[in-house]
């Protein structure tokens, strides 16, 4: 009788241990499925904050234009072939860093600052512009300057609001970065370059940063912001795949590796072009 009781008790203990192991296994499996979903949800929250930041930049640029004969803020001013003295996001200091005070957008932003994209902090390594760009780039070829179109670099004339024919299709600000082959890191990039240089057809490296669950926040001249997947993965003009770092292109057609034929340039740059 006693032996039967002890055997039954041992069986119950063994069964309880098996139940515990099964429960732990189930919890681990559920956690394995839940954690990626939580991570994606957190990134969606950061993406929403970033969209608000981009929208603020667009409104600031429009307010600047309203006070400056409808000209958008210049991409940069001064500096010659050296570092620019004033950019859309900051003014160069004596120590080589950039501060928001004195920039073109400073008077039109809340507290005068560009809010940092919460998803970009983990990427940038050196903050070469003092982290003043917020992780965003400004359409340099068609909005912030005309120098790329006419080749006249002595007059960096921005576009007027009325020159943009399709404001709902023309990019003005976006999540932006570049791959630095020296530091081998993702770095800040203040100028958002179209896929090619329209005047000569030279290829730019991919610089739209698809950092939000493989999406990038793209701001358009009419004020709306979209989260977009890339049309084509990023690569360096002279070789190298940067899509692994989240860099890619927005273009209605494939982007050639080097020079873009003249009859294809406007199509390749369609999302950036004033027309």
Short mmCIF file of N, CA and C in Angstrom, two decimals, residues 131-209:
data_model
loop_
_atom_site.label_atom_id
_atom_site.label_comp_id
_atom_site.label_asym_id
_atom_site.label_seq_id
_atom_site.Cartn_x
_atom_site.Cartn_y
_atom_site.Cartn_z
N UNK A 131 24.30 66.70 -35.78
CA UNK A 131 22.96 66.13 -35.66
C UNK A 131 21.87 67.18 -35.86
N UNK A 132 22.20 68.24 -36.60
CA UNK A 132 21.26 69.34 -36.78
C UNK A 132 20.26 69.10 -37.90
N UNK A 133 20.53 68.14 -38.78
CA UNK A 133 19.62 67.90 -39.90
C UNK A 133 18.36 67.15 -39.48
N UNK A 134 18.40 66.53 -38.32
CA UNK A 134 17.27 65.72 -37.88
C UNK A 134 17.20 64.37 -38.56
N UNK A 135 18.13 64.12 -39.51
CA UNK A 135 18.07 62.89 -40.29
C UNK A 135 17.29 63.08 -41.58
N UNK A 136 17.10 64.34 -41.99
CA UNK A 136 16.29 64.64 -43.17
C UNK A 136 17.11 65.36 -44.24
N UNK A 137 16.66 65.23 -45.48
CA UNK A 137 17.31 65.91 -46.58
C UNK A 137 16.32 66.77 -47.35
N UNK A 138 16.86 67.80 -48.00
CA UNK A 138 16.07 68.80 -48.73
C UNK A 138 16.38 68.66 -50.22
N UNK A 139 15.36 68.61 -51.05
CA UNK A 139 15.51 68.46 -52.50
C UNK A 139 16.44 69.54 -53.05
N UNK A 140 17.68 69.15 -53.32
CA UNK A 140 18.70 70.15 -53.66
C UNK A 140 18.69 70.56 -55.13
N UNK A 141 18.34 69.67 -56.01
CA UNK A 141 18.49 69.94 -57.44
C UNK A 141 17.35 70.79 -58.02
N UNK A 142 16.15 70.62 -57.48
CA UNK A 142 14.98 71.27 -58.09
C UNK A 142 14.28 72.28 -57.19
N UNK A 143 14.46 72.18 -55.86
CA UNK A 143 13.76 73.09 -54.94
C UNK A 143 14.73 74.07 -54.30
N UNK A 144 15.77 73.57 -53.66
CA UNK A 144 16.68 74.44 -52.91
C UNK A 144 17.71 75.14 -53.76
N UNK A 145 17.78 74.81 -55.05
CA UNK A 145 18.80 75.40 -55.91
C UNK A 145 18.40 75.27 -57.37
N UNK A 146 18.99 76.11 -58.20
CA UNK A 146 18.87 75.98 -59.65
C UNK A 146 20.22 75.68 -60.29
N UNK A 147 21.27 75.67 -59.46
CA UNK A 147 22.63 75.50 -59.98
C UNK A 147 22.80 74.18 -60.70
N UNK A 148 22.10 73.14 -60.22
CA UNK A 148 22.25 71.83 -60.84
C UNK A 148 21.61 71.78 -62.22
N UNK A 149 20.68 72.69 -62.47
CA UNK A 149 19.97 72.70 -63.74
C UNK A 149 20.69 73.51 -64.80
N UNK A 150 21.25 74.67 -64.39
CA UNK A 150 21.92 75.52 -65.39
C UNK A 150 23.44 75.51 -65.27
N UNK A 151 23.97 74.82 -64.26
CA UNK A 151 25.42 74.73 -64.09
C UNK A 151 26.07 75.99 -63.57
N UNK A 152 25.28 76.98 -63.18
CA UNK A 152 25.81 78.25 -62.68
C UNK A 152 25.90 78.20 -61.15
N UNK A 153 27.07 77.82 -60.65
CA UNK A 153 27.22 77.64 -59.20
C UNK A 153 27.53 78.94 -58.47
N UNK A 154 27.59 80.05 -59.20
CA UNK A 154 27.78 81.34 -58.52
C UNK A 154 26.45 81.89 -58.02
N UNK A 155 25.36 81.35 -58.52
CA UNK A 155 24.04 81.80 -58.10
C UNK A 155 23.20 80.58 -57.74
N UNK A 156 23.12 80.31 -56.45
CA UNK A 156 22.35 79.15 -56.01
C UNK A 156 20.92 79.62 -55.74
N UNK A 157 20.14 79.74 -56.80
CA UNK A 157 18.80 80.30 -56.70
C UNK A 157 17.77 79.20 -56.47
N UNK A 158 17.00 79.27 -55.38
CA UNK A 158 15.97 78.26 -55.14
C UNK A 158 14.77 78.46 -56.06
N UNK A 159 13.88 77.50 -56.02
CA UNK A 159 12.66 77.58 -56.84
C UNK A 159 11.61 78.45 -56.16
N UNK A 160 10.70 78.96 -56.97
CA UNK A 160 9.52 79.63 -56.44
C UNK A 160 8.39 78.62 -56.32
N UNK A 161 7.48 78.88 -55.38
CA UNK A 161 6.34 77.98 -55.20
C UNK A 161 5.58 77.79 -56.51
N UNK A 162 5.39 78.86 -57.26
CA UNK A 162 4.63 78.79 -58.50
C UNK A 162 5.30 78.02 -59.62
N UNK A 163 6.59 77.71 -59.45
CA UNK A 163 7.30 76.96 -60.48
C UNK A 163 7.02 75.46 -60.40
N UNK A 164 6.48 75.01 -59.29
CA UNK A 164 6.24 73.58 -59.09
C UNK A 164 4.88 73.24 -59.69
N UNK A 165 4.87 72.51 -60.78
CA UNK A 165 3.63 72.26 -61.51
C UNK A 165 2.77 71.18 -60.85
N UNK A 166 3.41 70.19 -60.25
CA UNK A 166 2.66 69.10 -59.60
C UNK A 166 3.11 69.01 -58.15
N UNK A 167 2.54 69.88 -57.32
CA UNK A 167 3.00 69.95 -55.92
C UNK A 167 2.72 68.67 -55.15
N UNK A 168 1.70 67.92 -55.56
CA UNK A 168 1.37 66.68 -54.85
C UNK A 168 2.25 65.52 -55.27
N UNK A 169 3.12 65.73 -56.26
CA UNK A 169 4.00 64.66 -56.74
C UNK A 169 5.48 65.00 -56.61
N UNK A 170 5.79 66.23 -56.18
CA UNK A 170 7.18 66.68 -56.12
C UNK A 170 7.70 66.62 -54.69
N UNK A 171 8.77 65.86 -54.49
CA UNK A 171 9.36 65.68 -53.16
C UNK A 171 10.12 66.93 -52.75
N UNK A 172 9.94 67.35 -51.49
CA UNK A 172 10.70 68.48 -50.97
C UNK A 172 11.61 68.05 -49.81
N UNK A 173 11.11 67.23 -48.88
CA UNK A 173 11.92 66.70 -47.77
C UNK A 173 11.68 65.20 -47.67
N UNK A 174 12.67 64.48 -47.13
CA UNK A 174 12.50 63.04 -46.93
C UNK A 174 13.55 62.52 -45.95
N UNK A 175 13.29 61.32 -45.42
CA UNK A 175 14.31 60.63 -44.63
C UNK A 175 15.54 60.45 -45.51
N UNK A 176 16.69 60.88 -45.02
CA UNK A 176 17.86 60.96 -45.89
C UNK A 176 19.12 60.54 -45.13
N UNK A 177 20.04 59.91 -45.82
CA UNK A 177 21.33 59.52 -45.25
C UNK A 177 22.23 59.08 -46.40
N UNK A 178 23.49 58.83 -46.09
CA UNK A 178 24.39 58.26 -47.09
C UNK A 178 25.36 57.30 -46.43
N UNK A 179 25.89 56.41 -47.25
CA UNK A 179 26.86 55.43 -46.77
C UNK A 179 28.25 56.00 -46.95
N UNK A 180 28.96 56.19 -45.84
CA UNK A 180 30.32 56.74 -45.87
C UNK A 180 31.31 55.58 -45.98
N UNK A 181 32.01 55.53 -47.11
CA UNK A 181 32.94 54.42 -47.34
C UNK A 181 34.17 54.50 -46.44
N UNK A 182 34.44 55.68 -45.87
CA UNK A 182 35.59 55.85 -44.98
C UNK A 182 35.26 55.33 -43.59
N UNK A 183 34.17 55.84 -43.01
CA UNK A 183 33.78 55.40 -41.67
C UNK A 183 33.03 54.08 -41.70
N UNK A 184 32.56 53.71 -42.91
CA UNK A 184 31.74 52.51 -43.08
C UNK A 184 30.52 52.57 -42.16
N UNK A 185 29.91 53.75 -42.14
CA UNK A 185 28.73 53.99 -41.33
C UNK A 185 27.70 54.78 -42.15
N UNK A 186 26.47 54.73 -41.69
CA UNK A 186 25.43 55.62 -42.20
C UNK A 186 25.63 56.98 -41.57
N UNK A 187 25.62 58.04 -42.39
CA UNK A 187 25.86 59.39 -41.88
C UNK A 187 24.74 60.35 -42.29
N UNK A 188 24.71 61.50 -41.64
CA UNK A 188 23.76 62.56 -42.00
C UNK A 188 24.02 63.05 -43.42
N UNK A 189 22.96 63.44 -44.10
CA UNK A 189 23.07 64.06 -45.42
C UNK A 189 21.99 65.12 -45.53
N UNK A 190 22.39 66.37 -45.69
CA UNK A 190 21.41 67.45 -45.67
C UNK A 190 20.75 67.69 -47.02
N UNK A 191 21.40 67.24 -48.10
CA UNK A 191 20.83 67.47 -49.44
C UNK A 191 20.30 66.16 -50.00
N UNK A 192 19.03 66.20 -50.34
CA UNK A 192 18.35 65.03 -50.89
C UNK A 192 18.50 65.07 -52.41
N UNK A 193 19.37 64.24 -52.94
CA UNK A 193 19.68 64.27 -54.37
C UNK A 193 18.75 63.37 -55.16
N UNK A 194 18.28 63.86 -56.29
CA UNK A 194 17.54 63.03 -57.23
C UNK A 194 18.47 61.94 -57.76
N UNK A 195 17.94 60.88 -58.36
CA UNK A 195 18.81 59.80 -58.82
C UNK A 195 19.92 60.22 -59.77
N UNK A 196 19.69 61.25 -60.60
CA UNK A 196 20.76 61.66 -61.52
C UNK A 196 20.85 63.18 -61.62
N UNK A 197 22.01 63.65 -62.08
CA UNK A 197 22.27 65.07 -62.30
C UNK A 197 21.71 65.39 -63.68
N UNK A 198 20.61 66.15 -63.71
CA UNK A 198 19.88 66.31 -64.97
C UNK A 198 20.71 66.94 -66.08
N UNK A 199 21.57 67.90 -65.76
CA UNK A 199 22.32 68.61 -66.81
C UNK A 199 23.30 67.69 -67.53
N UNK A 200 23.98 66.83 -66.78
CA UNK A 200 25.02 65.99 -67.39
C UNK A 200 24.71 64.49 -67.33
N UNK A 201 23.73 64.10 -66.54
CA UNK A 201 23.33 62.70 -66.50
C UNK A 201 24.11 61.84 -65.54
N UNK A 202 25.02 62.43 -64.76
CA UNK A 202 25.77 61.64 -63.79
C UNK A 202 24.87 61.05 -62.71
N UNK A 203 25.20 59.85 -62.28
CA UNK A 203 24.40 59.15 -61.29
C UNK A 203 24.78 59.58 -59.88
N UNK A 204 23.78 59.77 -59.01
CA UNK A 204 24.03 59.96 -57.59
C UNK A 204 23.84 58.63 -56.87
N UNK A 205 24.50 58.50 -55.73
CA UNK A 205 24.28 57.32 -54.91
C UNK A 205 22.92 57.43 -54.22
N UNK A 206 22.31 56.29 -53.96
CA UNK A 206 21.01 56.29 -53.28
C UNK A 206 21.15 56.98 -51.92
N UNK A 207 20.23 57.90 -51.62
CA UNK A 207 20.33 58.62 -50.34
C UNK A 207 18.99 58.77 -49.62
N UNK A 208 17.93 58.16 -50.12
CA UNK A 208 16.70 58.09 -49.34
C UNK A 208 16.84 56.91 -48.38
N UNK A 209 16.57 57.16 -47.11
CA UNK A 209 16.82 56.16 -46.07
C UNK A 209 15.50 55.52 -45.63
#
